[in-house]
Short mmCIF file of C-alpha atoms in Angstrom, two decimals:
data_model
loop_
_atom_site.label_atom_id
_atom_site.label_comp_id
_atom_site.label_asym_id
_atom_site.label_seq_id
_atom_site.Cartn_x
_atom_site.Cartn_y
_atom_site.Cartn_z
CA MET T 12 0.00 0.00 0.00
CA LYS T 13 1.08 3.57 -0.68
CA LEU T 14 0.88 6.36 1.89
CA ALA T 15 -0.48 9.89 1.52
CA PHE T 16 -1.66 12.76 3.71
CA SER T 17 -4.40 15.31 3.22
CA THR T 18 -3.79 19.06 3.10
CA LEU T 19 -6.74 19.42 5.49
CA GLY T 20 -3.98 18.98 8.07
CA VAL T 21 -1.93 21.93 6.78
CA PRO T 22 -4.60 24.50 5.87
CA GLY T 23 -3.54 27.09 3.33
CA LEU T 24 0.02 25.77 3.00
CA PRO T 25 1.57 26.72 -0.38
CA VAL T 26 2.07 23.86 -2.82
CA PRO T 27 5.91 23.91 -2.74
CA GLU T 28 5.82 23.47 1.04
CA VAL T 29 3.29 20.64 0.78
CA VAL T 30 5.56 18.88 -1.73
CA ALA T 31 8.56 19.42 0.55
CA LEU T 32 6.72 17.86 3.51
CA ALA T 33 5.78 14.81 1.48
CA THR T 34 9.32 14.23 0.23
CA ALA T 35 10.93 14.92 3.62
CA HIS T 36 8.73 12.40 5.41
CA GLY T 37 8.55 9.67 2.78
CA TYR T 38 4.93 9.97 1.66
CA HIS T 39 4.10 8.75 -1.84
CA GLY T 40 1.25 11.16 -2.40
CA VAL T 41 -0.98 13.98 -1.19
CA GLU T 42 -4.75 14.49 -1.15
CA LEU T 43 -5.47 18.14 -1.97
CA ARG T 44 -8.36 19.85 -0.21
CA ALA T 45 -10.21 21.64 -3.05
CA HIS T 46 -11.58 24.70 -1.27
CA PRO T 47 -11.19 28.43 -2.04
CA GLU T 48 -9.16 28.75 1.18
CA GLU T 49 -6.49 26.56 -0.40
CA PRO T 50 -3.82 27.38 -3.03
CA VAL T 51 -5.40 24.99 -5.58
CA HIS T 52 -9.17 24.72 -6.06
CA PRO T 53 -11.70 24.69 -8.94
CA GLY T 54 -11.31 28.46 -9.39
CA THR T 55 -7.54 28.18 -9.90
CA GLY T 56 -6.40 29.17 -13.41
CA PRO T 57 -4.69 26.94 -15.99
CA ALA T 58 -1.17 28.29 -15.40
CA GLU T 59 -1.33 27.74 -11.65
CA ARG T 60 -2.73 24.24 -12.14
CA ALA T 61 0.07 23.36 -14.54
CA GLU T 62 2.67 24.76 -12.15
CA ALA T 63 1.30 22.73 -9.23
CA ALA T 64 1.18 19.54 -11.29
CA ALA T 65 4.77 20.10 -12.42
CA LEU T 66 5.98 20.58 -8.84
CA PHE T 67 4.46 17.30 -7.71
CA ARG T 68 5.68 15.46 -10.82
CA ALA T 69 9.27 16.74 -10.44
CA ALA T 70 9.36 15.59 -6.82
CA GLY T 71 7.96 12.15 -7.61
CA VAL T 72 4.95 12.80 -5.36
CA GLU T 73 1.51 11.89 -6.68
CA VAL T 74 -1.61 13.98 -6.28
CA LEU T 75 -3.81 11.19 -4.98
CA GLY T 76 -7.08 13.03 -5.15
CA VAL T 77 -8.99 16.28 -5.09
CA ALA T 78 -11.14 16.44 -1.96
CA GLY T 79 -14.24 18.37 -2.97
CA TYR T 80 -17.38 19.30 -1.09
CA ALA T 81 -20.15 18.50 -3.56
CA ARG T 82 -23.07 16.84 -1.76
CA VAL T 83 -24.62 14.38 -4.14
CA ALA T 84 -27.67 13.45 -2.04
CA ALA T 85 -28.58 16.99 -1.00
CA PRO T 86 -32.03 18.33 -1.88
CA GLY T 87 -32.38 20.76 -4.76
CA GLU T 88 -31.77 20.83 -8.49
CA ASP T 89 -29.26 18.47 -10.07
CA ALA T 90 -27.58 21.05 -12.31
CA PRO T 91 -25.57 22.98 -9.69
CA VAL T 92 -24.33 19.77 -8.08
CA LEU T 93 -23.32 18.31 -11.42
CA GLU T 94 -21.50 21.49 -12.39
CA GLU T 95 -19.62 21.42 -9.09
CA ILE T 96 -18.58 17.80 -9.68
CA ARG T 97 -17.50 18.56 -13.25
CA GLY T 98 -15.35 21.43 -11.99
CA LEU T 99 -13.66 19.05 -9.56
CA LEU T 100 -13.15 16.49 -12.32
CA ARG T 101 -11.46 19.05 -14.55
CA LEU T 102 -9.22 20.11 -11.67
CA ALA T 103 -8.23 16.52 -10.91
CA HIS T 104 -7.48 15.89 -14.58
CA ASP T 105 -5.26 18.98 -14.76
CA LEU T 106 -3.41 17.92 -11.61
CA GLU T 107 -3.01 14.33 -12.91
CA ALA T 108 -5.00 13.05 -9.92
CA PRO T 109 -6.98 9.81 -10.31
CA TYR T 110 -9.75 10.61 -7.79
CA VAL T 111 -12.31 13.22 -6.80
CA ARG T 112 -13.96 13.05 -3.37
CA VAL T 113 -17.64 13.93 -2.92
CA PHE T 114 -19.91 13.80 0.14
CA PRO T 115 -23.41 12.33 0.47
CA GLY T 116 -25.03 15.23 2.36
CA ALA T 117 -28.61 13.94 2.43
CA ASP T 118 -31.28 15.81 4.37
CA PRO T 119 -32.27 13.52 7.28
CA ALA T 120 -35.83 14.82 7.02
CA ARG T 121 -36.25 13.35 3.54
CA PRO T 122 -37.07 9.67 2.91
CA ARG T 123 -33.89 7.61 2.68
CA GLU T 124 -34.91 6.05 -0.63
CA GLU T 125 -35.41 9.49 -2.17
CA SER T 126 -31.95 10.69 -1.11
CA ASP T 127 -30.32 7.48 -2.32
CA ALA T 128 -32.01 7.81 -5.71
CA THR T 129 -30.94 11.45 -6.00
CA ALA T 130 -27.31 10.59 -5.26
CA ALA T 131 -27.29 7.64 -7.67
CA ARG T 132 -28.86 9.73 -10.43
CA ARG T 133 -26.29 12.51 -10.09
CA LEU T 134 -23.32 10.17 -9.84
CA GLY T 135 -24.55 8.25 -12.86
CA ALA T 136 -24.88 11.47 -14.83
CA ALA T 137 -21.35 12.57 -13.87
CA ALA T 138 -19.80 9.16 -14.51
CA GLU T 139 -19.36 9.66 -18.24
CA ASP T 140 -17.64 13.01 -17.66
CA ALA T 141 -15.34 11.26 -15.21
CA ALA T 142 -14.59 8.50 -17.70
CA ALA T 143 -13.80 11.01 -20.45
CA LEU T 144 -11.27 12.73 -18.17
CA GLY T 145 -9.78 9.52 -16.75
CA VAL T 146 -10.84 10.32 -13.17
CA ARG T 147 -12.96 8.35 -10.65
CA ILE T 148 -15.56 9.98 -8.42
CA LEU T 149 -15.45 8.56 -4.89
CA LEU T 150 -18.37 8.84 -2.48
CA GLU T 151 -16.93 9.19 1.02
CA THR T 152 -18.43 7.29 3.95
CA HIS T 153 -19.54 10.46 5.71
CA ASP T 154 -22.47 12.34 7.28
CA SER T 155 -25.79 10.83 6.08
CA HIS T 156 -24.08 7.74 4.56
CA ARG T 157 -21.32 7.07 7.04
CA THR T 158 -21.08 3.26 6.73
CA GLY T 159 -20.24 0.95 3.86
CA ALA T 160 -23.78 -0.41 4.05
CA ASP T 161 -25.10 3.14 3.56
CA ALA T 162 -22.78 3.93 0.67
CA ILE T 163 -23.53 0.73 -1.22
CA ARG T 164 -27.20 1.69 -1.43
CA VAL T 165 -26.04 4.47 -3.76
CA LEU T 166 -23.08 2.86 -5.50
CA GLY T 167 -24.85 -0.38 -6.34
CA PRO T 168 -27.51 1.26 -8.53
CA VAL T 169 -24.90 3.48 -10.24
CA GLY T 170 -22.87 0.49 -11.36
CA HIS T 171 -20.19 2.46 -13.19
CA GLY T 172 -16.44 1.86 -13.01
CA HIS T 173 -15.69 5.59 -12.70
CA VAL T 174 -17.79 5.95 -9.56
CA GLY T 175 -16.54 4.33 -6.37
CA ALA T 176 -16.08 4.66 -2.62
CA LEU T 177 -13.71 6.42 -0.24
CA TRP T 178 -13.58 4.63 3.11
CA ASP T 179 -13.19 7.07 6.02
CA VAL T 180 -12.39 4.76 8.93
CA MET T 181 -13.66 7.18 11.57
CA HIS T 182 -17.14 7.49 10.12
CA THR T 183 -17.67 3.78 9.58
CA TRP T 184 -16.53 3.18 13.18
CA LEU T 185 -18.86 5.89 14.46
CA GLY T 186 -21.62 4.19 12.47
CA GLY T 187 -21.04 0.94 14.37
CA GLU T 188 -19.59 -1.00 11.44
CA GLN T 189 -16.69 -3.41 11.82
CA PRO T 190 -13.77 -3.06 9.36
CA SER T 191 -14.49 -6.48 7.86
CA GLN T 192 -18.10 -5.43 7.25
CA THR T 193 -17.07 -2.17 5.62
CA TYR T 194 -14.58 -3.89 3.36
CA ALA T 195 -17.12 -6.52 2.33
CA ALA T 196 -19.59 -3.79 1.35
CA LEU T 197 -17.14 -1.52 -0.45
CA ALA T 198 -14.55 -3.90 -1.92
CA PRO T 199 -15.87 -3.85 -5.53
CA HIS T 200 -15.93 -0.04 -5.44
CA LEU T 201 -13.05 0.94 -3.14
CA GLY T 202 -10.82 3.76 -4.36
CA TYR T 203 -8.73 4.52 -1.28
CA VAL T 204 -8.90 4.64 2.51
CA GLN T 205 -8.67 7.66 4.82
CA VAL T 206 -7.06 6.87 8.18
CA LYS T 207 -7.03 9.03 11.30
CA ASP T 208 -7.24 8.73 15.07
CA ILE T 209 -9.41 10.26 17.80
CA ALA T 210 -9.86 9.98 21.57
CA SER T 211 -13.51 8.90 21.59
CA ALA T 212 -16.84 9.17 19.83
CA GLU T 213 -17.49 12.30 21.88
CA ASP T 214 -14.08 13.88 21.24
CA THR T 215 -13.06 13.71 17.58
CA THR T 216 -10.15 16.12 17.91
CA PRO T 217 -7.41 14.65 15.68
CA LEU T 218 -4.64 12.74 17.42
CA PRO T 219 -1.35 11.27 16.19
CA LEU T 220 -1.91 7.91 14.52
CA GLY T 221 -1.95 5.17 17.14
CA ALA T 222 -2.71 7.54 20.02
CA GLY T 223 -6.50 7.07 19.90
CA ILE T 224 -9.12 4.36 19.73
CA LEU T 225 -9.88 3.86 16.04
CA PRO T 226 -9.26 0.28 14.82
CA LEU T 227 -6.43 1.15 12.43
CA ALA T 228 -4.58 -2.12 12.92
CA GLU T 229 -7.74 -4.09 12.19
CA CYS T 230 -8.46 -2.01 9.08
CA VAL T 231 -4.95 -2.57 7.71
CA GLU T 232 -5.18 -6.27 8.58
CA VAL T 233 -8.47 -6.61 6.67
CA LEU T 234 -7.02 -4.85 3.63
CA SER T 235 -3.80 -6.89 3.73
CA ARG T 236 -5.62 -10.21 4.02
CA ARG T 237 -7.51 -9.35 0.84
CA ASN T 238 -4.26 -8.36 -0.93
CA TRP T 239 -5.57 -4.83 -1.41
CA ASP T 240 -2.72 -2.61 -2.60
CA GLY T 241 -4.28 0.85 -2.80
CA TRP T 242 -3.66 4.04 -0.84
CA LEU T 243 -3.87 4.87 2.86
CA CYS T 244 -4.34 8.63 3.27
CA TRP T 245 -3.96 10.30 6.66
CA GLU T 246 -6.73 12.89 7.01
CA TYR T 247 -5.73 14.99 10.02
CA GLU T 248 -8.53 17.51 10.54
CA LYS T 249 -6.41 20.44 11.73
CA ARG T 250 -8.60 22.92 9.79
CA TRP T 251 -11.54 22.19 12.08
CA TYR T 252 -9.54 21.86 15.34
CA GLU T 253 -7.18 24.78 15.80
CA ALA T 254 -5.91 23.44 19.13
CA ALA T 255 -4.69 20.20 17.55
CA ALA T 256 -0.94 19.72 17.31
CA PRO T 257 0.62 20.87 14.01
CA LEU T 258 0.63 18.08 11.45
CA PRO T 259 4.18 18.67 10.08
CA ASP T 260 5.58 17.68 13.47
CA LEU T 261 3.65 14.39 13.34
CA LEU T 262 4.15 13.27 9.75
CA GLY T 263 7.32 11.25 10.31
CA ALA T 264 5.95 9.29 13.25
CA GLY T 265 2.65 8.83 11.41
CA ARG T 266 4.37 7.24 8.44
CA GLU T 267 6.35 4.99 10.76
CA HIS T 268 3.16 3.92 12.52
CA LEU T 269 1.44 3.02 9.26
CA ALA T 270 4.54 1.21 8.03
CA GLY T 271 4.56 -0.78 11.27
CA LEU T 272 0.92 -1.77 10.82
CA LEU T 273 1.64 -2.86 7.24
CA ASN T 274 4.63 -4.93 8.33
CA ALA T 275 2.66 -6.56 11.14
CA SER T 276 -0.14 -7.53 8.77
CA ALA T 277 2.13 -8.85 6.01
#
């Protein structure tokens, strides 16, 4: 498995410094948070996109994915959601990234079947755009669809190779799902896995990997037993928790922790 980290952990950090962190600490790739607060987002112009892609390429660091905020199950018209997804797809293509992250974002007041159908319809409509650009759209296990069992209700009906799943291990755990259950649900669709650690269900402040209670060893063991060889991406949510320790100080130990889990499961 290859290791990456998300720029959610280093909010606003310029691209050259992100690349330097990845190379200094031995990460194979980076997930870029695609938000206007960040140096690279869907509003970034062609020259800046090309420059960012060149910096990553020259350093031998891959842009794993573009982490967008489109909510595919949210109420409202399809057109704005589809345009947001297409903007993310174009950005990922320009950055030579294979994946785009989207959220479910269903309204809990709406019938579940209605939200699932909305999400499947929009993802199906965007799938051909994704295929044309050589990018996969990944629905993250998050908010209204936090488990693999939730996500598969959407992904199953879509049935397209350019639409898949992003497994966030915190949300599936919070949803009461065991790693083996999540993998069984998502395996045919799995793009990559976001790892993190927290103190408890009540305190989700990000912690160094291995310092909390999330079943990271079990997740890695499940993936290894199935000979899965994709990406593990550390999503350290510094942007939402200002008091959390700075991620750059933790990256080396985090990579060592993940490497140890991989060795133990081999």
